[in-house]
Coordinates of C-alpha atoms in Angstrom, one line a residue:
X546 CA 0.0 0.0 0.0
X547 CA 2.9 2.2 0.7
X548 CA 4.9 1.3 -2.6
X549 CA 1.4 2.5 -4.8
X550 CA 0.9 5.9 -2.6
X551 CA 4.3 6.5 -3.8
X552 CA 3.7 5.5 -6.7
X553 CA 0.5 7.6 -7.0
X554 CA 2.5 10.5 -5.3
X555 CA 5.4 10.8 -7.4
X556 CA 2.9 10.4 -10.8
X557 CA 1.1 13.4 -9.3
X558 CA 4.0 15.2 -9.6
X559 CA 5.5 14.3 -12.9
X560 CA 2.0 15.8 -14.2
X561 CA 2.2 19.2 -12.2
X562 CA 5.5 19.4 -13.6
X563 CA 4.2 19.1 -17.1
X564 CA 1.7 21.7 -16.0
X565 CA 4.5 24.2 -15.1
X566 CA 6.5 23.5 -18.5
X567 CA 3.6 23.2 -21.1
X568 CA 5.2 25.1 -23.9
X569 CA 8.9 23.3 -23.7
X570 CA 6.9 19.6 -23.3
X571 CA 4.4 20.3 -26.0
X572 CA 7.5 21.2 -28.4
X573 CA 9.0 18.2 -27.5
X574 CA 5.9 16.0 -27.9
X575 CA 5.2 17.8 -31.2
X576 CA 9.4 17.2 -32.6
X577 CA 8.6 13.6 -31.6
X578 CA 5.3 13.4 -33.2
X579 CA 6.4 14.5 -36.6
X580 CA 9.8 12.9 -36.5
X581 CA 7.3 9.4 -36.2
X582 CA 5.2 10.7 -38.9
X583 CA 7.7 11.8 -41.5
X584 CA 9.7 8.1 -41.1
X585 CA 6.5 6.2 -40.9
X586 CA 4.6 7.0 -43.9
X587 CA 7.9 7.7 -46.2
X588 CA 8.2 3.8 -45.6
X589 CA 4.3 3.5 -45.6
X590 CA 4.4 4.2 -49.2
X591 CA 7.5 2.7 -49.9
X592 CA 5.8 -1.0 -48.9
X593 CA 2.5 0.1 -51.0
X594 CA 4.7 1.1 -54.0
X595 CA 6.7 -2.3 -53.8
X596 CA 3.7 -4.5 -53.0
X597 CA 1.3 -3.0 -55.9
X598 CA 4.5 -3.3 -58.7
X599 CA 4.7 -7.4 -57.5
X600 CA 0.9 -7.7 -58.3
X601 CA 0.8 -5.5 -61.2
X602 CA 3.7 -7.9 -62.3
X603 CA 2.7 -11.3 -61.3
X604 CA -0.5 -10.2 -63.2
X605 CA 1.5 -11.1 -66.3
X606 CA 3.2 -14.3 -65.1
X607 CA 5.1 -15.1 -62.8
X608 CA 8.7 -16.8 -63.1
X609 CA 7.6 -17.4 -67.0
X610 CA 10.4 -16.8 -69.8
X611 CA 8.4 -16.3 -73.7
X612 CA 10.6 -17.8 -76.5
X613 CA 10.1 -16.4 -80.2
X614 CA 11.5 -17.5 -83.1
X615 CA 14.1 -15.4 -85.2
X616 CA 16.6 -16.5 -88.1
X617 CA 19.8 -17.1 -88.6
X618 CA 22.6 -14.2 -88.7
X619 CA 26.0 -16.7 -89.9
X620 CA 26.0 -19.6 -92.2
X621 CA 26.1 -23.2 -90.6
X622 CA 27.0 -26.7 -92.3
X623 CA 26.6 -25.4 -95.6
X624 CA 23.2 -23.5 -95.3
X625 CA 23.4 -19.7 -95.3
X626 CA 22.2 -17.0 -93.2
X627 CA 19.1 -15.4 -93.7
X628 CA 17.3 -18.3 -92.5
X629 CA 13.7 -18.1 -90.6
X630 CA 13.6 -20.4 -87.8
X631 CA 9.9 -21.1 -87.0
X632 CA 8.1 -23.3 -84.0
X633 CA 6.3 -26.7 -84.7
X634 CA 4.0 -28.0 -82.1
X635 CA 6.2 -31.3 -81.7
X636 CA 9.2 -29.2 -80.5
X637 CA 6.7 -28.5 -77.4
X638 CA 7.2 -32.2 -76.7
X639 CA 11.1 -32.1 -77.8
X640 CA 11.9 -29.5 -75.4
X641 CA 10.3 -30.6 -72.6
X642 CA 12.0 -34.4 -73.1
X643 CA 15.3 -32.6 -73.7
X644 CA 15.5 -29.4 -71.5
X645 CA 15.6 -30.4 -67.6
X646 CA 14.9 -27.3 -66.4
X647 CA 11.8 -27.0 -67.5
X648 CA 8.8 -27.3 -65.8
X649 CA 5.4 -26.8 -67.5
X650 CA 5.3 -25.5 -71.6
X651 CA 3.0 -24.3 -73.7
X652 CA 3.1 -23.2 -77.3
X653 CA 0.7 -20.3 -78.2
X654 CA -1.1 -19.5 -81.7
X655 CA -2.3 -16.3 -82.4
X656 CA -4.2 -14.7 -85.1
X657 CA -5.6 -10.9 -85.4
X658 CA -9.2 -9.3 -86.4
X659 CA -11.0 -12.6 -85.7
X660 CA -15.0 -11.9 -85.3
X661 CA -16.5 -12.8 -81.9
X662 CA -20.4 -12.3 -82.4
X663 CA -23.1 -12.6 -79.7
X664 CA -26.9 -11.9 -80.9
X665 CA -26.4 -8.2 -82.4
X666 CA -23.0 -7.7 -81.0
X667 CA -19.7 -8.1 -83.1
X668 CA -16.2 -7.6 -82.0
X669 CA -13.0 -7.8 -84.3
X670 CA -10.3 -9.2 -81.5
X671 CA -7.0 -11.3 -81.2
X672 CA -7.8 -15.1 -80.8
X673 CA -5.1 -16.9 -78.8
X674 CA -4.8 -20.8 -79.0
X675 CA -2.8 -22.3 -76.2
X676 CA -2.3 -25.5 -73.8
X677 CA -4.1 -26.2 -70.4
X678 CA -0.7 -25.3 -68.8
X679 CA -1.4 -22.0 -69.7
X680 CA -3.7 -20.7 -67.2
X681 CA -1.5 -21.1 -64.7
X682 CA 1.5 -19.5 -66.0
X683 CA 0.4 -16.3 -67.3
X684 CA -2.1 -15.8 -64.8
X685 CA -5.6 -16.6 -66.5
X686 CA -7.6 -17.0 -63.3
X687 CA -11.3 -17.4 -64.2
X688 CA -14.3 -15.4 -62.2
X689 CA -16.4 -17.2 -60.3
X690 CA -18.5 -19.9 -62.1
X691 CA -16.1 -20.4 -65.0
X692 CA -12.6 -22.4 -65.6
X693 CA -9.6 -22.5 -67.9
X694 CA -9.3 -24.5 -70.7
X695 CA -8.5 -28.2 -69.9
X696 CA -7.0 -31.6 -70.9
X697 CA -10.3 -32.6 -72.0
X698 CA -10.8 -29.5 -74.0
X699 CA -7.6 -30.2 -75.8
X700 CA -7.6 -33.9 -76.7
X701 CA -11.0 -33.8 -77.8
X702 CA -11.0 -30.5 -79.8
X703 CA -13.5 -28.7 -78.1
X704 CA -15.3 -25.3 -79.2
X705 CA -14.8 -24.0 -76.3
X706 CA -13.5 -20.1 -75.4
X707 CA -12.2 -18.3 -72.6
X708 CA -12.9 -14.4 -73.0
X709 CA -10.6 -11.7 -71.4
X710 CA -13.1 -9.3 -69.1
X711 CA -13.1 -6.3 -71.7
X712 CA -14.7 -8.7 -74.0
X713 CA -16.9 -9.9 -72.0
X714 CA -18.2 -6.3 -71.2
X715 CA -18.4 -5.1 -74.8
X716 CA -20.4 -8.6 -75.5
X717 CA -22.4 -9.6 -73.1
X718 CA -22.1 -6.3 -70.7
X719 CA -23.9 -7.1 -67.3
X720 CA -25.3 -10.6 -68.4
X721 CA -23.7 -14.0 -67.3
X722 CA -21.1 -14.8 -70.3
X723 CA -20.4 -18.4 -68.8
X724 CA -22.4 -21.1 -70.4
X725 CA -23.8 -18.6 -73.4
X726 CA -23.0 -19.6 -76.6
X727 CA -20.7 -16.9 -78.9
X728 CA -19.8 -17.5 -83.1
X729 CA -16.1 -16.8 -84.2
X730 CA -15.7 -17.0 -87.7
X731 CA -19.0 -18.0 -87.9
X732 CA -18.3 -20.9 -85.7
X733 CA -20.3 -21.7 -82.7
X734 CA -18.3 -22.0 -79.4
X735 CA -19.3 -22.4 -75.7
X736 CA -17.8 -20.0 -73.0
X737 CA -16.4 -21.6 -70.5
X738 CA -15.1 -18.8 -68.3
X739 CA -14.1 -15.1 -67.7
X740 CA -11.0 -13.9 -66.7
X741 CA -11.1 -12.4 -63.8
X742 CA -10.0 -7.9 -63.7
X743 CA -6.4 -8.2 -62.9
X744 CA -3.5 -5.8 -62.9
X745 CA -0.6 -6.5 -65.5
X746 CA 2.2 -4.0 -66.6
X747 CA 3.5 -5.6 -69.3
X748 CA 2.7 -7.6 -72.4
X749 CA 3.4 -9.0 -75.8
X750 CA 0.2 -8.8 -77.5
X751 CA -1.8 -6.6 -76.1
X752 CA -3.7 -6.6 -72.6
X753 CA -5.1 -10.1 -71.5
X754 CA -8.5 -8.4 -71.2
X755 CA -8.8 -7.7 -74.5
X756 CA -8.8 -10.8 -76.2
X757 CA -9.9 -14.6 -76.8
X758 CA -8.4 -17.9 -75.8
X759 CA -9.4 -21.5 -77.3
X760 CA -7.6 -24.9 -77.4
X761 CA -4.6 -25.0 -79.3
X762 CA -6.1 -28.0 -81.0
X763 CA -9.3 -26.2 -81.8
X764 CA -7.2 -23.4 -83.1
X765 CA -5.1 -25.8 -85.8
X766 CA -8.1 -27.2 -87.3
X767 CA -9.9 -23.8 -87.2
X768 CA -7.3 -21.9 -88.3
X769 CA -4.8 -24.4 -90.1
X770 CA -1.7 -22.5 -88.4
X771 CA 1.2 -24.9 -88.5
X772 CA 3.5 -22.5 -86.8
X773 CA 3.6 -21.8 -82.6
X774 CA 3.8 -17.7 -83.1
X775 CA 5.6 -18.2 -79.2
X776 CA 6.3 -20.9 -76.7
X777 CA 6.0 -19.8 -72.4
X778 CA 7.4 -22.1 -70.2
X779 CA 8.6 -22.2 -66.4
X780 CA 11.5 -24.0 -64.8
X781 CA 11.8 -25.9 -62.0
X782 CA 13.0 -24.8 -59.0
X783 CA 16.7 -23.6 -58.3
X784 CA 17.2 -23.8 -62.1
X785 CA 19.0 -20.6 -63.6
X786 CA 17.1 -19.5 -66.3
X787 CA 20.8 -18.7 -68.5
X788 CA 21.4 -22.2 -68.2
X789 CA 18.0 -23.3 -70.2
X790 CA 18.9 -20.8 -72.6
X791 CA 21.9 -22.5 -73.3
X792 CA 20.1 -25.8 -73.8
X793 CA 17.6 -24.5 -76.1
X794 CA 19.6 -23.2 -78.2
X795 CA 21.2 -26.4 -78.2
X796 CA 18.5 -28.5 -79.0
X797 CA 16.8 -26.6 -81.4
X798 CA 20.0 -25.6 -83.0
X799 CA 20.2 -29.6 -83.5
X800 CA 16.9 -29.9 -85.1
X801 CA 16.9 -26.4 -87.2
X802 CA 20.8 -27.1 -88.4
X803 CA 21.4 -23.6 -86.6
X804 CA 24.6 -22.5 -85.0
X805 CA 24.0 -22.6 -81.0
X806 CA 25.9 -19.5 -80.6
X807 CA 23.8 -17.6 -82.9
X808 CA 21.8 -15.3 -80.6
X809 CA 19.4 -14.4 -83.5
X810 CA 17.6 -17.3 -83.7
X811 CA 15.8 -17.7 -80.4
X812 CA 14.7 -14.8 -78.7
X813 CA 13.7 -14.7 -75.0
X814 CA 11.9 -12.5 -72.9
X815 CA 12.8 -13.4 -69.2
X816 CA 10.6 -12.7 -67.1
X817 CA 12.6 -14.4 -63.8
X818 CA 15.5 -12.0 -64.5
X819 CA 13.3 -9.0 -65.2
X820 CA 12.2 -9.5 -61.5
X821 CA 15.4 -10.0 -60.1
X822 CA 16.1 -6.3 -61.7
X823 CA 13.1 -5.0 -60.1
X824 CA 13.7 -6.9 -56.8
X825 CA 17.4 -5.2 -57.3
X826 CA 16.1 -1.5 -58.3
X827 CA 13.2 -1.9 -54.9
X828 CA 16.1 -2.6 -52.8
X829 CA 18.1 0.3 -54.1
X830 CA 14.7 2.8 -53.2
X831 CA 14.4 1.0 -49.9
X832 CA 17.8 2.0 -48.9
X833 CA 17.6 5.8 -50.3
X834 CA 14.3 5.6 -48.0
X835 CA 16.1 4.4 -45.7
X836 CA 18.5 7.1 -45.5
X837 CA 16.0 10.0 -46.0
X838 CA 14.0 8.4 -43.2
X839 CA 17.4 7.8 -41.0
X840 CA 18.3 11.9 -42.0
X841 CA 14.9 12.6 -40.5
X842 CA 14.9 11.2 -37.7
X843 CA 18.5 12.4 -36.8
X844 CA 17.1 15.8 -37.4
X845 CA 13.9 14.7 -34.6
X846 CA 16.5 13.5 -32.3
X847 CA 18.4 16.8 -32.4
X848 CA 15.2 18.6 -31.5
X849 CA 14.2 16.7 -29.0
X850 CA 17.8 16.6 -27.5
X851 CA 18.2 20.3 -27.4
X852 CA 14.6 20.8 -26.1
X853 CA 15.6 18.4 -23.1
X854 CA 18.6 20.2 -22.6
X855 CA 17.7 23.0 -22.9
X856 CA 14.4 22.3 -20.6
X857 CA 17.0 20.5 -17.7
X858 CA 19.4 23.5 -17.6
X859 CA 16.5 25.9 -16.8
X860 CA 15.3 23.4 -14.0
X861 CA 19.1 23.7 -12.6
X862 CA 17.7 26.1 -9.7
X863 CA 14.5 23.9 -9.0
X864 CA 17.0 20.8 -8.6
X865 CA 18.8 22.4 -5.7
X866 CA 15.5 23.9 -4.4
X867 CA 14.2 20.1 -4.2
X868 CA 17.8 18.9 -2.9
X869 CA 17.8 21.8 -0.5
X870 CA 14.9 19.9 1.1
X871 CA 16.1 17.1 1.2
X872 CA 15.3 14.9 -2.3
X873 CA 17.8 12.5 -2.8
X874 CA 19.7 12.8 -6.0
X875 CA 18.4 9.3 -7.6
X876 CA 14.9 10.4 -6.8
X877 CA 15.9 13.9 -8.7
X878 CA 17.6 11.8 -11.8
X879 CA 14.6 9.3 -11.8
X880 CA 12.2 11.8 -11.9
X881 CA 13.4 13.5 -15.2
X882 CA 14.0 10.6 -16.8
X883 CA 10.2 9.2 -16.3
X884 CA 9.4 12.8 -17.7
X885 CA 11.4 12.1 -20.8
X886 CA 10.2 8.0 -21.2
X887 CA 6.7 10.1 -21.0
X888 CA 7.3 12.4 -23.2
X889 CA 9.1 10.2 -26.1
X890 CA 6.0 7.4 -25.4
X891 CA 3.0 9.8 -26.0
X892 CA 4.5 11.4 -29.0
X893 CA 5.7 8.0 -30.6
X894 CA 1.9 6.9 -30.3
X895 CA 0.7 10.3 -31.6
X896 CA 3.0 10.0 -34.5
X897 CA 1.7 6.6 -35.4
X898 CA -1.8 7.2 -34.8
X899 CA -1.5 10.1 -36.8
X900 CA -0.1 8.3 -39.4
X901 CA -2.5 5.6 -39.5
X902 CA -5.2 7.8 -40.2
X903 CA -3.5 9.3 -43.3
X904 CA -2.8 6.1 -44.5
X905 CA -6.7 5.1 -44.2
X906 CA -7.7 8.7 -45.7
X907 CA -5.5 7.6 -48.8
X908 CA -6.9 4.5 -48.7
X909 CA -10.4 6.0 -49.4
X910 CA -9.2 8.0 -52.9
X911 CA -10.1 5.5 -56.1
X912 CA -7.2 4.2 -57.7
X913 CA -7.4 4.6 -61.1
X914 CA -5.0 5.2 -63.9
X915 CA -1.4 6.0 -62.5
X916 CA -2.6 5.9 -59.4
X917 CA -3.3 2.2 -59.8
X918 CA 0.4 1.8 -59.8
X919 CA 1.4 3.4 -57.0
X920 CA -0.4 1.2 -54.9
X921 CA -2.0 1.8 -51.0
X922 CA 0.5 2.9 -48.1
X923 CA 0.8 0.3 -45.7
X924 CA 2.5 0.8 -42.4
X925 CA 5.5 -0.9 -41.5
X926 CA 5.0 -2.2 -37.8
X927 CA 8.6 -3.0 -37.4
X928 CA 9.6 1.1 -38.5
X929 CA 7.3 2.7 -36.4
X930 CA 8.4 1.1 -33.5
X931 CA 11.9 0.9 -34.0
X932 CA 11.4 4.7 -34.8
X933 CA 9.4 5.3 -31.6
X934 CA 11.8 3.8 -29.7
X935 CA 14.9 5.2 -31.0
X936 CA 13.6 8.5 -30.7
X937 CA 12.6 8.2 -27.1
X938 CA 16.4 6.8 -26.2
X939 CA 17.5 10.2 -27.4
X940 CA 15.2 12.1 -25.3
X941 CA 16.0 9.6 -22.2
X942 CA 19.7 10.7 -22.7
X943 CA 19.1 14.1 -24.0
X944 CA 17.3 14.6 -20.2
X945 CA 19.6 11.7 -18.5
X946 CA 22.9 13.6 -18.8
X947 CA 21.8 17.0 -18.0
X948 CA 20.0 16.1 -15.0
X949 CA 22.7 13.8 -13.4
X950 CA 25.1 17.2 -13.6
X951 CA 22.5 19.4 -12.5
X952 CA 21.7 17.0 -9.5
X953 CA 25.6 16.6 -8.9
X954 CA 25.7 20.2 -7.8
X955 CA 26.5 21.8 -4.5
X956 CA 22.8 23.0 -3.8
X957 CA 24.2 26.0 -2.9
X958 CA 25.4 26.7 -6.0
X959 CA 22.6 24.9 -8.2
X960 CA 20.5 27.6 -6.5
X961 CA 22.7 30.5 -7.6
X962 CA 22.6 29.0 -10.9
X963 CA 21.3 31.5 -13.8

């Protein structure tokens, strides 16, 4: 009961203290508070940056490398240059017996201004024939109630169509595509699914919600195309990608009578090594916000340091009042130093409060066009309080120091001090 009056007594008069020195302890709160703020949401939108460029990214494919075919640039085993190398669907099944690294292939038709009609509705778009394998590598995830195109659908040559979502709209608009019945060419085909609004920064043909996909088998005996226009594939895990370059160009260099080392023939577009860049260039901007965040919160530290100083050298005379009567000097030390963990506490959680309602204010704004890109602020827990914390060390030694030499003093002369 003692230990909580004392308690309760020496809490009474940490808060008449902050009474007496309301200008100096709101400055300090207020260079805490913003220090918090300025570090917190410069790395808040650092995260929603980073996090919104992976989806936008993985929107496309993720870990997939597109091969196209090219000719040749140098003459090899008496055939001359100049020759166009082009794709046959067996070399699907060649590369994948051939090339260990890989892990699932697909070869990919495509053909331009093909009519999709549905009743009174016509659209010109791109048509896409492809493998069930796919789906999963560029990211063709249906909306709910539909599916990709299957095993099934490609053994038995089904007429059966998977429509990007701008298709969809401009056909059907707010009725149920899936299950409806659409004619390319004049050919009668079932939709099977819709894919679902996605974000993707990058393409080869255009955005994947602006056009068709049907079995590659349905596309050769629609279309009579002999020729994959591209081939995606993945590899397996811990495979460098450089490595399956090499053995492509091996193999199909063996079957095309091409030079291996002729880098004109096969053309990739790596998608694993694009994100290692990215991953690389992130890293780069987390460390320059890093810095700008660390310069910040140097510059709070100095602010709250001097107004602790500044606030403990002016109390020199009250110390030796209070030792004068008999205060012991721990008792003195301790009770600045509970002022400062005070003071660095309240305006660490006013800096993060503060922050997390801007973050939710941004949150409300509609992200559209580039600000689709930059993506939602999200705080990052470990920041803030590493912020908060570091920031409330310098005001525990920015009061610690002063006050241990102010209470070291004769009374006498801490009294006469001016």
């Amino acid at each position: 009961m003692l230990i909580f009056y004392k308690i309760m007594l020496f809490l009474k008069l940490i808060g008449r203290e902050f009474k007496a020195q309301k200008l100096r302890m709101a400055l300090t709160i207020l260079a805490i508070t913003w220090g918090t703020i300025s570090i917190t949401l410069l790395m808040a939108f650092s995260v929603g940056v980073e996090r919104q460029m992976a989806k936008a990214t993985s929107g496309f494919g993720k870990g997939i490398v597109v091969l196209w075919p090219g000719s040749t640039s140098m003459a090899y085993q008496g055939l001359p240059q100049g020759r166009r190398i082009v794709f046959r669907p067996e070399d699907r099944e060649l590369i994948k017996e051939r090339v260990a690294g890989i892990d699932q292939i697909s070869g990919e038709y495509l053909r331009w201004g093909i009519s999709i009609e549905y009743g009174k509705k016509l659209v010109s778009k791109l048509i896409s024939g492809v493998y069930p394998e796919f789906g999963d590598m560029r990211s063709h995830y249906p909306k709910m109630g539909g599916r990709f195109i299957n095993q099934v659908d490609f053994d038995t040559k089904r007429r059966v169509v998977f429509l990007g979502s701008k298709v969809a709209e401009e056909l059907f608009g707010t009725e149920e595509p899936v299950g409806k019945m659409v004619m390319i060419n004049n050919v009668p085909f079932s939709v099977i699914g819709v894919l679902i609004k996605k974000m993707q920064d990058s393409s080869y043909h255009g955005p994947d919600e602006d056009y068709a996909v049907i079995p590659a088998s349905t596309f050769v005996m629609l279309f009579g195309d002999p020729y994959f226009d591209d081939i995606v594939y993945t590899l397996k895990p811990n495979i460098d990608s450089k490595s399956v370059e090499k053995d492509l160009f091996r193999v199909m260099g063996a079957k095309y009578r091409f030079d291996p080392k002729d880098s004109h023939t096969l053309w990739f577009w790596d998608l694993i090594e694009q994100a290692e860049t990215s991953r690389k260039v992130f890293m780069g901007i987390n460390i320059f916000m890093w810095f700008i965040g660390g310069m910040t919160l140097v510059i709070a530290g100095v602010g709250v340091a001097n107004i602790m100083y500044v606030a403990i050298r002016e109390r020199t005379r009250e110390i030796g009042t209070k030792m004068a009567l008999g205060a012991q000097k721990r008792i003195i030390i301790l009770q600045f130093m509970t002022e400062a963990m005070f003071i660095s506490l309240f305006g660490g959680l006013m800096g993060i409060i503060i922050s997390l309602i801007a973050t939710r204010l941004f949150w409300l704004i509609p992200m559209k066009g580039a600000l689709e890109f930059l993506g939602r602020p999200l705080i990052n827990w470990p920041v803030a309080i590493a912020t908060v914390s570091t920031l409330s060390i310098i005001g525990f030694l920015a009061g610690f120091f002063p006050a241990r030499k102010a209470a070291s003093i004769n009374p006498v002369e801490a009294l006469r001090y001016e």
